[in-house]
JSON list of C-alpha atoms in Angstrom, two decimals:
[
{"chain": "A", "resi": 1, "resn": "GLY", "atom": "CA", "xyz": [110.54, 93.33, 91.10]},
{"chain": "A", "resi": 2, "resn": "ALA", "atom": "CA", "xyz": [112.15, 96.61, 91.17]},
{"chain": "A", "resi": 3, "resn": "VAL", "atom": "CA", "xyz": [114.72, 97.34, 93.78]},
{"chain": "A", "resi": 4, "resn": "VAL", "atom": "CA", "xyz": [116.15, 100.46, 95.31]},
{"chain": "A", "resi": 5, "resn": "SER", "atom": "CA", "xyz": [119.15, 100.21, 97.43]},
{"chain": "A", "resi": 6, "resn": "GLN", "atom": "CA", "xyz": [120.33, 102.69, 100.01]},
{"chain": "A", "resi": 7, "resn": "HIS", "atom": "CA", "xyz": [123.62, 102.97, 101.46]},
{"chain": "A", "resi": 8, "resn": "PRO", "atom": "CA", "xyz": [124.56, 102.98, 104.36]},
{"chain": "A", "resi": 9, "resn": "SER", "atom": "CA", "xyz": [121.66, 101.46, 106.10]},
{"chain": "A", "resi": 10, "resn": "TRP", "atom": "CA", "xyz": [122.92, 103.41, 109.57]},
{"chain": "A", "resi": 11, "resn": "VAL", "atom": "CA", "xyz": [125.34, 105.91, 110.30]},
{"chain": "A", "resi": 12, "resn": "ILE", "atom": "CA", "xyz": [126.81, 107.66, 113.30]},
{"chain": "A", "resi": 13, "resn": "CYS", "atom": "CA", "xyz": [128.64, 110.92, 112.85]},
{"chain": "A", "resi": 14, "resn": "LYS", "atom": "CA", "xyz": [129.90, 113.81, 114.95]},
{"chain": "A", "resi": 15, "resn": "SER", "atom": "CA", "xyz": [128.22, 117.33, 114.96]},
{"chain": "A", "resi": 16, "resn": "GLY", "atom": "CA", "xyz": [129.61, 119.46, 112.31]},
{"chain": "A", "resi": 17, "resn": "THR", "atom": "CA", "xyz": [130.41, 116.74, 109.89]},
{"chain": "A", "resi": 18, "resn": "SER", "atom": "CA", "xyz": [128.97, 115.87, 106.44]},
{"chain": "A", "resi": 19, "resn": "VAL", "atom": "CA", "xyz": [127.37, 112.49, 105.66]},
{"chain": "A", "resi": 20, "resn": "LYS", "atom": "CA", "xyz": [126.64, 111.15, 102.08]},
{"chain": "A", "resi": 21, "resn": "ILE", "atom": "CA", "xyz": [123.69, 108.71, 101.50]},
{"chain": "A", "resi": 22, "resn": "GLU", "atom": "CA", "xyz": [123.41, 106.85, 98.35]},
{"chain": "A", "resi": 23, "resn": "CYS", "atom": "CA", "xyz": [120.36, 105.81, 96.65]},
{"chain": "A", "resi": 24, "resn": "ARG", "atom": "CA", "xyz": [120.58, 103.37, 93.66]},
{"chain": "A", "resi": 25, "resn": "SER", "atom": "CA", "xyz": [117.94, 101.67, 91.51]},
{"chain": "A", "resi": 26, "resn": "LEU", "atom": "CA", "xyz": [119.36, 98.43, 90.66]},
{"chain": "A", "resi": 27, "resn": "ASP", "atom": "CA", "xyz": [117.40, 97.10, 87.84]},
{"chain": "A", "resi": 28, "resn": "PHE", "atom": "CA", "xyz": [115.63, 100.07, 86.42]},
{"chain": "A", "resi": 29, "resn": "GLN", "atom": "CA", "xyz": [116.30, 103.67, 85.37]},
{"chain": "A", "resi": 30, "resn": "ALA", "atom": "CA", "xyz": [114.90, 106.62, 87.02]},
{"chain": "A", "resi": 31, "resn": "THR", "atom": "CA", "xyz": [114.80, 110.30, 85.85]},
{"chain": "A", "resi": 32, "resn": "THR", "atom": "CA", "xyz": [113.32, 111.28, 89.21]},
{"chain": "A", "resi": 33, "resn": "MET", "atom": "CA", "xyz": [114.27, 110.13, 92.77]},
{"chain": "A", "resi": 34, "resn": "PHE", "atom": "CA", "xyz": [112.43, 111.36, 95.82]},
{"chain": "A", "resi": 35, "resn": "TRP", "atom": "CA", "xyz": [113.99, 112.10, 99.27]},
{"chain": "A", "resi": 36, "resn": "TYR", "atom": "CA", "xyz": [112.02, 111.68, 102.45]},
{"chain": "A", "resi": 37, "resn": "ARG", "atom": "CA", "xyz": [112.83, 112.23, 106.14]},
{"chain": "A", "resi": 38, "resn": "GLN", "atom": "CA", "xyz": [110.82, 110.40, 108.90]},
{"chain": "A", "resi": 39, "resn": "PHE", "atom": "CA", "xyz": [111.31, 111.19, 112.68]},
{"chain": "A", "resi": 40, "resn": "PRO", "atom": "CA", "xyz": [110.03, 108.59, 115.14]},
{"chain": "A", "resi": 41, "resn": "LYS", "atom": "CA", "xyz": [106.51, 107.81, 115.23]},
{"chain": "A", "resi": 42, "resn": "GLN", "atom": "CA", "xyz": [105.83, 110.42, 112.54]},
{"chain": "A", "resi": 43, "resn": "SER", "atom": "CA", "xyz": [104.99, 110.05, 108.83]},
{"chain": "A", "resi": 44, "resn": "LEU", "atom": "CA", "xyz": [107.27, 110.60, 105.91]},
{"chain": "A", "resi": 45, "resn": "MET", "atom": "CA", "xyz": [108.01, 113.99, 104.90]},
{"chain": "A", "resi": 46, "resn": "LEU", "atom": "CA", "xyz": [109.01, 114.75, 101.42]},
{"chain": "A", "resi": 47, "resn": "MET", "atom": "CA", "xyz": [112.00, 116.74, 101.40]},
{"chain": "A", "resi": 48, "resn": "ALA", "atom": "CA", "xyz": [112.96, 117.13, 97.67]},
{"chain": "A", "resi": 49, "resn": "THR", "atom": "CA", "xyz": [112.67, 115.60, 94.24]},
{"chain": "A", "resi": 50, "resn": "SER", "atom": "CA", "xyz": [116.03, 114.78, 92.51]},
{"chain": "A", "resi": 51, "resn": "ASN", "atom": "CA", "xyz": [116.10, 115.25, 88.95]},
{"chain": "A", "resi": 52, "resn": "GLU", "atom": "CA", "xyz": [118.68, 113.49, 86.67]},
{"chain": "A", "resi": 53, "resn": "GLY", "atom": "CA", "xyz": [120.99, 116.07, 85.00]},
{"chain": "A", "resi": 54, "resn": "SER", "atom": "CA", "xyz": [119.34, 119.12, 86.64]},
{"chain": "A", "resi": 55, "resn": "LYS", "atom": "CA", "xyz": [118.86, 120.83, 90.02]},
{"chain": "A", "resi": 56, "resn": "ALA", "atom": "CA", "xyz": [116.81, 119.28, 92.70]},
{"chain": "A", "resi": 57, "resn": "THR", "atom": "CA", "xyz": [113.53, 120.61, 93.49]},
{"chain": "A", "resi": 58, "resn": "TYR", "atom": "CA", "xyz": [113.12, 121.27, 97.27]},
{"chain": "A", "resi": 59, "resn": "GLU", "atom": "CA", "xyz": [109.94, 121.30, 99.37]},
{"chain": "A", "resi": 60, "resn": "GLN", "atom": "CA", "xyz": [108.87, 124.48, 101.27]},
{"chain": "A", "resi": 61, "resn": "GLY", "atom": "CA", "xyz": [111.03, 124.78, 104.32]},
{"chain": "A", "resi": 62, "resn": "VAL", "atom": "CA", "xyz": [113.91, 122.42, 103.53]},
{"chain": "A", "resi": 63, "resn": "GLU", "atom": "CA", "xyz": [117.27, 124.13, 103.30]},
{"chain": "A", "resi": 64, "resn": "LYS", "atom": "CA", "xyz": [118.97, 123.21, 99.91]},
{"chain": "A", "resi": 65, "resn": "ASP", "atom": "CA", "xyz": [122.37, 124.22, 101.11]},
{"chain": "A", "resi": 66, "resn": "LYS", "atom": "CA", "xyz": [121.97, 122.02, 104.12]},
{"chain": "A", "resi": 67, "resn": "PHE", "atom": "CA", "xyz": [120.81, 118.90, 102.15]},
{"chain": "A", "resi": 68, "resn": "LEU", "atom": "CA", "xyz": [122.55, 118.70, 98.86]},
{"chain": "A", "resi": 69, "resn": "ILE", "atom": "CA", "xyz": [121.33, 116.32, 96.35]},
{"chain": "A", "resi": 70, "resn": "ASN", "atom": "CA", "xyz": [123.08, 115.11, 93.21]},
{"chain": "A", "resi": 71, "resn": "HIS", "atom": "CA", "xyz": [121.51, 112.87, 90.54]},
{"chain": "A", "resi": 72, "resn": "ALA", "atom": "CA", "xyz": [124.25, 112.12, 88.34]},
{"chain": "A", "resi": 73, "resn": "SER", "atom": "CA", "xyz": [123.06, 109.32, 86.57]},
{"chain": "A", "resi": 74, "resn": "LEU", "atom": "CA", "xyz": [119.79, 107.46, 85.88]},
{"chain": "A", "resi": 75, "resn": "THR", "atom": "CA", "xyz": [120.48, 105.03, 88.50]},
{"chain": "A", "resi": 76, "resn": "LEU", "atom": "CA", "xyz": [122.30, 106.93, 91.28]},
{"chain": "A", "resi": 77, "resn": "SER", "atom": "CA", "xyz": [121.07, 109.89, 93.55]},
{"chain": "A", "resi": 78, "resn": "THR", "atom": "CA", "xyz": [122.91, 111.09, 96.60]},
{"chain": "A", "resi": 79, "resn": "LEU", "atom": "CA", "xyz": [121.79, 113.15, 99.59]},
{"chain": "A", "resi": 80, "resn": "THR", "atom": "CA", "xyz": [124.59, 114.91, 101.56]},
{"chain": "A", "resi": 81, "resn": "VAL", "atom": "CA", "xyz": [123.69, 116.38, 104.95]},
{"chain": "A", "resi": 82, "resn": "THR", "atom": "CA", "xyz": [126.10, 119.03, 105.42]},
{"chain": "A", "resi": 83, "resn": "SER", "atom": "CA", "xyz": [127.35, 120.26, 108.92]},
{"chain": "A", "resi": 84, "resn": "ALA", "atom": "CA", "xyz": [125.15, 117.86, 110.49]},
{"chain": "A", "resi": 85, "resn": "HIS", "atom": "CA", "xyz": [123.54, 118.60, 113.88]},
{"chain": "A", "resi": 86, "resn": "PRO", "atom": "CA", "xyz": [121.81, 116.39, 116.52]},
{"chain": "A", "resi": 87, "resn": "GLU", "atom": "CA", "xyz": [118.50, 117.75, 115.09]},
{"chain": "A", "resi": 88, "resn": "ASP", "atom": "CA", "xyz": [119.20, 116.23, 111.78]},
{"chain": "A", "resi": 89, "resn": "SER", "atom": "CA", "xyz": [119.11, 112.77, 113.26]},
{"chain": "A", "resi": 90, "resn": "SER", "atom": "CA", "xyz": [116.35, 111.06, 111.45]},
{"chain": "A", "resi": 91, "resn": "PHE", "atom": "CA", "xyz": [115.43, 108.29, 109.32]},
{"chain": "A", "resi": 92, "resn": "TYR", "atom": "CA", "xyz": [116.08, 109.16, 105.49]},
{"chain": "A", "resi": 93, "resn": "ILE", "atom": "CA", "xyz": [114.22, 107.32, 102.81]},
{"chain": "A", "resi": 94, "resn": "CYS", "atom": "CA", "xyz": [114.64, 107.64, 99.02]},
{"chain": "A", "resi": 95, "resn": "SER", "atom": "CA", "xyz": [112.24, 106.38, 96.36]},
{"chain": "A", "resi": 96, "resn": "ALA", "atom": "CA", "xyz": [112.23, 106.13, 92.60]},
{"chain": "A", "resi": 97, "resn": "ARG", "atom": "CA", "xyz": [109.87, 105.27, 89.88]},
{"chain": "A", "resi": 98, "resn": "ASP", "atom": "CA", "xyz": [110.81, 103.41, 86.77]},
{"chain": "A", "resi": 99, "resn": "LEU", "atom": "CA", "xyz": [111.24, 106.12, 83.86]},
{"chain": "A", "resi": 100, "resn": "THR", "atom": "CA", "xyz": [109.40, 103.47, 81.50]},
{"chain": "A", "resi": 101, "resn": "GLY", "atom": "CA", "xyz": [106.35, 103.65, 83.70]},
{"chain": "A", "resi": 102, "resn": "GLU", "atom": "CA", "xyz": [103.40, 105.96, 83.68]},
{"chain": "A", "resi": 103, "resn": "VAL", "atom": "CA", "xyz": [103.34, 109.05, 85.79]},
{"chain": "A", "resi": 104, "resn": "ASN", "atom": "CA", "xyz": [101.23, 107.28, 88.42]},
{"chain": "A", "resi": 105, "resn": "SER", "atom": "CA", "xyz": [102.98, 103.94, 88.45]},
{"chain": "A", "resi": 106, "resn": "PRO", "atom": "CA", "xyz": [104.08, 102.77, 92.00]},
{"chain": "A", "resi": 107, "resn": "LEU", "atom": "CA", "xyz": [107.13, 104.23, 93.59]},
{"chain": "A", "resi": 108, "resn": "HIS", "atom": "CA", "xyz": [109.87, 101.94, 94.79]},
{"chain": "A", "resi": 109, "resn": "PHE", "atom": "CA", "xyz": [111.33, 102.62, 98.18]},
{"chain": "A", "resi": 110, "resn": "GLY", "atom": "CA", "xyz": [114.73, 102.13, 99.65]},
{"chain": "A", "resi": 111, "resn": "ASN", "atom": "CA", "xyz": [115.03, 100.55, 103.13]},
{"chain": "A", "resi": 112, "resn": "GLY", "atom": "CA", "xyz": [116.21, 103.70, 104.50]},
{"chain": "A", "resi": 113, "resn": "THR", "atom": "CA", "xyz": [119.30, 105.03, 106.14]},
{"chain": "A", "resi": 114, "resn": "ARG", "atom": "CA", "xyz": [119.08, 105.87, 110.06]},
{"chain": "A", "resi": 115, "resn": "LEU", "atom": "CA", "xyz": [121.29, 109.00, 110.87]},
{"chain": "A", "resi": 116, "resn": "THR", "atom": "CA", "xyz": [122.50, 109.57, 114.18]},
{"chain": "A", "resi": 117, "resn": "VAL", "atom": "CA", "xyz": [124.36, 112.88, 114.89]},
{"chain": "A", "resi": 118, "resn": "THR", "atom": "CA", "xyz": [126.26, 113.12, 118.15]},
{"chain": "B", "resi": 1, "resn": "ASP", "atom": "CA", "xyz": [97.86, 118.68, 97.61]},
{"chain": "B", "resi": 2, "resn": "ALA", "atom": "CA", "xyz": [94.58, 116.64, 98.31]},
{"chain": "B", "resi": 3, "resn": "LYS", "atom": "CA", "xyz": [94.16, 115.35, 101.63]},
{"chain": "B", "resi": 4, "resn": "THR", "atom": "CA", "xyz": [93.16, 111.98, 103.06]},
{"chain": "B", "resi": 5, "resn": "THR", "atom": "CA", "xyz": [91.80, 110.82, 106.24]},
{"chain": "B", "resi": 6, "resn": "GLN", "atom": "CA", "xyz": [92.33, 107.63, 108.03]},
{"chain": "B", "resi": 7, "resn": "PRO", "atom": "CA", "xyz": [91.78, 106.22, 111.45]},
{"chain": "B", "resi": 8, "resn": "ASN", "atom": "CA", "xyz": [94.85, 106.31, 113.58]},
{"chain": "B", "resi": 9, "resn": "SER", "atom": "CA", "xyz": [94.82, 102.54, 114.35]},
{"chain": "B", "resi": 10, "resn": "MET", "atom": "CA", "xyz": [92.88, 99.23, 113.73]},
{"chain": "B", "resi": 11, "resn": "GLU", "atom": "CA", "xyz": [93.07, 95.89, 115.10]},
{"chain": "B", "resi": 12, "resn": "SER", "atom": "CA", "xyz": [92.66, 92.50, 113.44]},
{"chain": "B", "resi": 13, "resn": "ASN", "atom": "CA", "xyz": [92.94, 88.81, 114.39]},
{"chain": "B", "resi": 14, "resn": "GLU", "atom": "CA", "xyz": [95.01, 86.60, 112.13]},
{"chain": "B", "resi": 15, "resn": "GLU", "atom": "CA", "xyz": [93.36, 84.99, 109.16]},
{"chain": "B", "resi": 16, "resn": "GLU", "atom": "CA", "xyz": [90.56, 87.50, 109.45]},
{"chain": "B", "resi": 17, "resn": "PRO", "atom": "CA", "xyz": [89.62, 89.97, 106.51]},
{"chain": "B", "resi": 18, "resn": "VAL", "atom": "CA", "xyz": [90.54, 93.58, 107.28]},
{"chain": "B", "resi": 19, "resn": "HIS", "atom": "CA", "xyz": [88.99, 96.61, 105.84]},
{"chain": "B", "resi": 20, "resn": "LEU", "atom": "CA", "xyz": [91.05, 99.70, 106.05]},
{"chain": "B", "resi": 21, "resn": "PRO", "atom": "CA", "xyz": [89.04, 102.78, 105.19]},
{"chain": "B", "resi": 22, "resn": "CYS", "atom": "CA", "xyz": [90.11, 106.08, 103.79]},
{"chain": "B", "resi": 23, "resn": "ASN", "atom": "CA", "xyz": [88.31, 109.33, 103.27]},
{"chain": "B", "resi": 24, "resn": "HIS", "atom": "CA", "xyz": [89.22, 111.85, 100.40]},
{"chain": "B", "resi": 25, "resn": "SER", "atom": "CA", "xyz": [86.37, 114.09, 99.95]},
{"chain": "B", "resi": 26, "resn": "THR", "atom": "CA", "xyz": [88.39, 116.72, 97.96]},
{"chain": "B", "resi": 27, "resn": "ILE", "atom": "CA", "xyz": [89.65, 114.23, 95.40]},
{"chain": "B", "resi": 28, "resn": "SER", "atom": "CA", "xyz": [89.71, 115.77, 91.82]},
{"chain": "B", "resi": 29, "resn": "GLY", "atom": "CA", "xyz": [88.88, 113.66, 88.87]},
{"chain": "B", "resi": 30, "resn": "THR", "atom": "CA", "xyz": [92.38, 112.82, 87.77]},
{"chain": "B", "resi": 31, "resn": "ASP", "atom": "CA", "xyz": [93.89, 111.87, 91.09]},
{"chain": "B", "resi": 32, "resn": "TYR", "atom": "CA", "xyz": [94.96, 108.25, 91.53]},
{"chain": "B", "resi": 33, "resn": "ILE", "atom": "CA", "xyz": [94.36, 106.65, 94.98]},
{"chain": "B", "resi": 34, "resn": "HIS", "atom": "CA", "xyz": [97.65, 104.81, 96.04]},
{"chain": "B", "resi": 35, "resn": "TRP", "atom": "CA", "xyz": [98.20, 102.47, 99.10]},
{"chain": "B", "resi": 36, "resn": "TYR", "atom": "CA", "xyz": [101.46, 101.79, 100.61]},
{"chain": "B", "resi": 37, "resn": "ARG", "atom": "CA", "xyz": [102.46, 100.11, 103.83]},
{"chain": "B", "resi": 38, "resn": "GLN", "atom": "CA", "xyz": [105.74, 100.60, 106.16]},
{"chain": "B", "resi": 39, "resn": "LEU", "atom": "CA", "xyz": [107.04, 97.77, 108.31]},
{"chain": "B", "resi": 40, "resn": "PRO", "atom": "CA", "xyz": [108.97, 98.96, 111.41]},
{"chain": "B", "resi": 41, "resn": "SER", "atom": "CA", "xyz": [112.45, 100.35, 110.48]},
{"chain": "B", "resi": 42, "resn": "GLN", "atom": "CA", "xyz": [111.86, 99.88, 106.65]},
{"chain": "B", "resi": 43, "resn": "GLY", "atom": "CA", "xyz": [110.93, 101.92, 103.43]},
{"chain": "B", "resi": 44, "resn": "PRO", "atom": "CA", "xyz": [107.29, 101.97, 102.52]},
{"chain": "B", "resi": 45, "resn": "GLU", "atom": "CA", "xyz": [106.20, 99.08, 100.22]},
{"chain": "B", "resi": 46, "resn": "TYR", "atom": "CA", "xyz": [103.74, 99.54, 97.48]},
{"chain": "B", "resi": 47, "resn": "VAL", "atom": "CA", "xyz": [100.29, 97.68, 98.07]},
{"chain": "B", "resi": 48, "resn": "ILE", "atom": "CA", "xyz": [97.93, 98.82, 95.35]},
{"chain": "B", "resi": 49, "resn": "HIS", "atom": "CA", "xyz": [96.58, 101.79, 93.45]},
{"chain": "B", "resi": 50, "resn": "GLY", "atom": "CA", "xyz": [93.62, 102.78, 91.32]},
{"chain": "B", "resi": 51, "resn": "LEU", "atom": "CA", "xyz": [91.57, 105.59, 89.52]},
{"chain": "B", "resi": 52, "resn": "THR", "atom": "CA", "xyz": [87.87, 104.58, 89.45]},
{"chain": "B", "resi": 53, "resn": "SER", "atom": "CA", "xyz": [87.30, 100.75, 89.31]},
{"chain": "B", "resi": 54, "resn": "ASN", "atom": "CA", "xyz": [88.08, 98.49, 92.08]},
{"chain": "B", "resi": 55, "resn": "VAL", "atom": "CA", "xyz": [91.35, 96.71, 91.83]},
{"chain": "B", "resi": 56, "resn": "ASN", "atom": "CA", "xyz": [92.75, 93.22, 92.81]},
{"chain": "B", "resi": 57, "resn": "ASN", "atom": "CA", "xyz": [96.38, 92.02, 93.19]},
{"chain": "B", "resi": 58, "resn": "ARG", "atom": "CA", "xyz": [97.99, 89.37, 95.02]},
{"chain": "B", "resi": 59, "resn": "MET", "atom": "CA", "xyz": [98.41, 91.50, 98.13]},
{"chain": "B", "resi": 60, "resn": "ALA", "atom": "CA", "xyz": [95.05, 93.07, 98.51]},
{"chain": "B", "resi": 61, "resn": "SER", "atom": "CA", "xyz": [91.85, 94.48, 96.97]},
{"chain": "B", "resi": 62, "resn": "LEU", "atom": "CA", "xyz": [91.00, 98.24, 96.56]},
{"chain": "B", "resi": 63, "resn": "ALA", "atom": "CA", "xyz": [87.44, 99.19, 96.62]},
{"chain": "B", "resi": 64, "resn": "ILE", "atom": "CA", "xyz": [86.64, 102.64, 95.45]},
{"chain": "B", "resi": 65, "resn": "ALA", "atom": "CA", "xyz": [83.45, 104.39, 96.06]},
{"chain": "B", "resi": 66, "resn": "GLU", "atom": "CA", "xyz": [81.21, 105.39, 93.06]},
{"chain": "B", "resi": 67, "resn": "ASP", "atom": "CA", "xyz": [81.86, 109.01, 93.90]},
{"chain": "B", "resi": 68, "resn": "ARG", "atom": "CA", "xyz": [85.40, 108.45, 94.62]},
{"chain": "B", "resi": 69, "resn": "LYS", "atom": "CA", "xyz": [85.30, 110.32, 97.83]},
{"chain": "B", "resi": 70, "resn": "SER", "atom": "CA", "xyz": [86.25, 107.30, 99.90]},
{"chain": "B", "resi": 71, "resn": "SER", "atom": "CA", "xyz": [88.05, 103.97, 99.40]},
{"chain": "B", "resi": 72, "resn": "THR", "atom": "CA", "xyz": [88.75, 100.76, 101.27]},
{"chain": "B", "resi": 73, "resn": "LEU", "atom": "CA", "xyz": [91.81, 98.58, 101.22]},
{"chain": "B", "resi": 74, "resn": "ILE", "atom": "CA", "xyz": [90.84, 95.06, 101.75]},
{"chain": "B", "resi": 75, "resn": "LEU", "atom": "CA", "xyz": [93.37, 92.35, 103.10]},
{"chain": "B", "resi": 76, "resn": "HIS", "atom": "CA", "xyz": [91.43, 89.17, 102.74]},
{"chain": "B", "resi": 77, "resn": "ARG", "atom": "CA", "xyz": [93.28, 87.15, 105.34]},
{"chain": "B", "resi": 78, "resn": "ALA", "atom": "CA", "xyz": [95.42, 89.10, 107.81]},
{"chain": "B", "resi": 79, "resn": "THR", "atom": "CA", "xyz": [98.70, 87.50, 108.84]},
{"chain": "B", "resi": 80, "resn": "LEU", "atom": "CA", "xyz": [101.07, 88.72, 111.39]},
{"chain": "B", "resi": 81, "resn": "ARG", "atom": "CA", "xyz": [103.34, 89.95, 108.64]},
{"chain": "B", "resi": 82, "resn": "ASP", "atom": "CA", "xyz": [100.70, 92.41, 107.58]},
{"chain": "B", "resi": 83, "resn": "ALA", "atom": "CA", "xyz": [101.18, 94.44, 110.93]},
{"chain": "B", "resi": 84, "resn": "ALA", "atom": "CA", "xyz": [102.22, 97.81, 109.45]},
{"chain": "B", "resi": 85, "resn": "VAL", "atom": "CA", "xyz": [101.27, 101.41, 108.98]},
{"chain": "B", "resi": 86, "resn": "TYR", "atom": "CA", "xyz": [99.21, 101.72, 105.97]},
{"chain": "B", "resi": 87, "resn": "TYR", "atom": "CA", "xyz": [99.13, 104.98, 104.04]},
{"chain": "B", "resi": 88, "resn": "CYS", "atom": "CA", "xyz": [96.30, 106.07, 101.76]},
{"chain": "B", "resi": 89, "resn": "ILE", "atom": "CA", "xyz": [97.69, 108.71, 99.38]},
{"chain": "B", "resi": 90, "resn": "LEU", "atom": "CA", "xyz": [96.20, 110.68, 96.36]},
{"chain": "B", "resi": 91, "resn": "SER", "atom": "CA", "xyz": [98.35, 111.31, 93.56]},
{"chain": "B", "resi": 92, "resn": "GLU", "atom": "CA", "xyz": [97.88, 114.10, 91.37]},
{"chain": "B", "resi": 93, "resn": "SER", "atom": "CA", "xyz": [98.16, 113.34, 87.60]},
{"chain": "B", "resi": 94, "resn": "TYR", "atom": "CA", "xyz": [100.34, 116.22, 86.68]},
{"chain": "B", "resi": 95, "resn": "THR", "atom": "CA", "xyz": [102.90, 115.43, 89.29]},
{"chain": "B", "resi": 96, "resn": "ASP", "atom": "CA", "xyz": [104.76, 112.24, 90.24]},
{"chain": "B", "resi": 97, "resn": "LYS", "atom": "CA", "xyz": [105.44, 112.91, 93.90]},
{"chain": "B", "resi": 98, "resn": "LEU", "atom": "CA", "xyz": [103.52, 111.26, 96.76]},
{"chain": "B", "resi": 99, "resn": "ILE", "atom": "CA", "xyz": [102.73, 113.14, 99.77]},
{"chain": "B", "resi": 100, "resn": "PHE", "atom": "CA", "xyz": [102.08, 110.99, 102.85]},
{"chain": "B", "resi": 101, "resn": "GLY", "atom": "CA", "xyz": [99.49, 111.51, 105.53]},
{"chain": "B", "resi": 102, "resn": "THR", "atom": "CA", "xyz": [99.50, 109.84, 109.11]},
{"chain": "B", "resi": 103, "resn": "GLY", "atom": "CA", "xyz": [98.27, 106.58, 108.06]},
{"chain": "B", "resi": 104, "resn": "THR", "atom": "CA", "xyz": [96.66, 103.75, 110.02]},
{"chain": "B", "resi": 105, "resn": "ARG", "atom": "CA", "xyz": [98.67, 101.54, 112.11]},
{"chain": "B", "resi": 106, "resn": "LEU", "atom": "CA", "xyz": [97.17, 97.88, 111.92]},
{"chain": "B", "resi": 107, "resn": "GLN", "atom": "CA", "xyz": [97.80, 95.46, 114.69]},
{"chain": "B", "resi": 108, "resn": "VAL", "atom": "CA", "xyz": [97.33, 91.80, 114.12]},
{"chain": "B", "resi": 109, "resn": "PHE", "atom": "CA", "xyz": [96.94, 89.48, 116.87]},
{"chain": "B", "resi": 110, "resn": "PRO", "atom": "CA", "xyz": [97.47, 85.54, 116.65]}
]
């Protein structure tokens, strides 16, 4: 089945530093990838849509200068949390849809990256 | 975005069938109904999706009401590994993003 790989699976960083999270589709290509954030005991919140070769589309209330997204190829999207603060500590999850599939075909999710900012 | 309403939690015993309900009274004619589940500390996993007709796959069945204002995810024989949060999501046909609601936490007892 289609696999989405996230790296790292967990990271601890100091306040003020930046952290990059990678999301790769291993056996399919994706023109669009999605980034979600999930706080403990809450649901997933869509942060942004990553578009290959163009700018990401951010959901309302998500700072684009804080969460930098780059979708450089059909198999890789990266999310960089810049100048991280403790309130950015969360579970970040990416997902992707096979570009050969229909618009409503299933999304494939990575296993998430747990970010802890100290 | 169209909204869904699910019970916060449900319980089941192992090897019994589980019926997880979802209400989506504001669904439009082109919205697909998706179900995903999330195990602790993992990303969500696709379960099933449909538009109008009932759907079956190796994981579950999806029963869609005739007026499409509600649907039910059916796990035919619950196992301990089915304990998860189950999300019912409406996907608009003109956009490919999924907006998650609060989901139903399913507990399965041996």
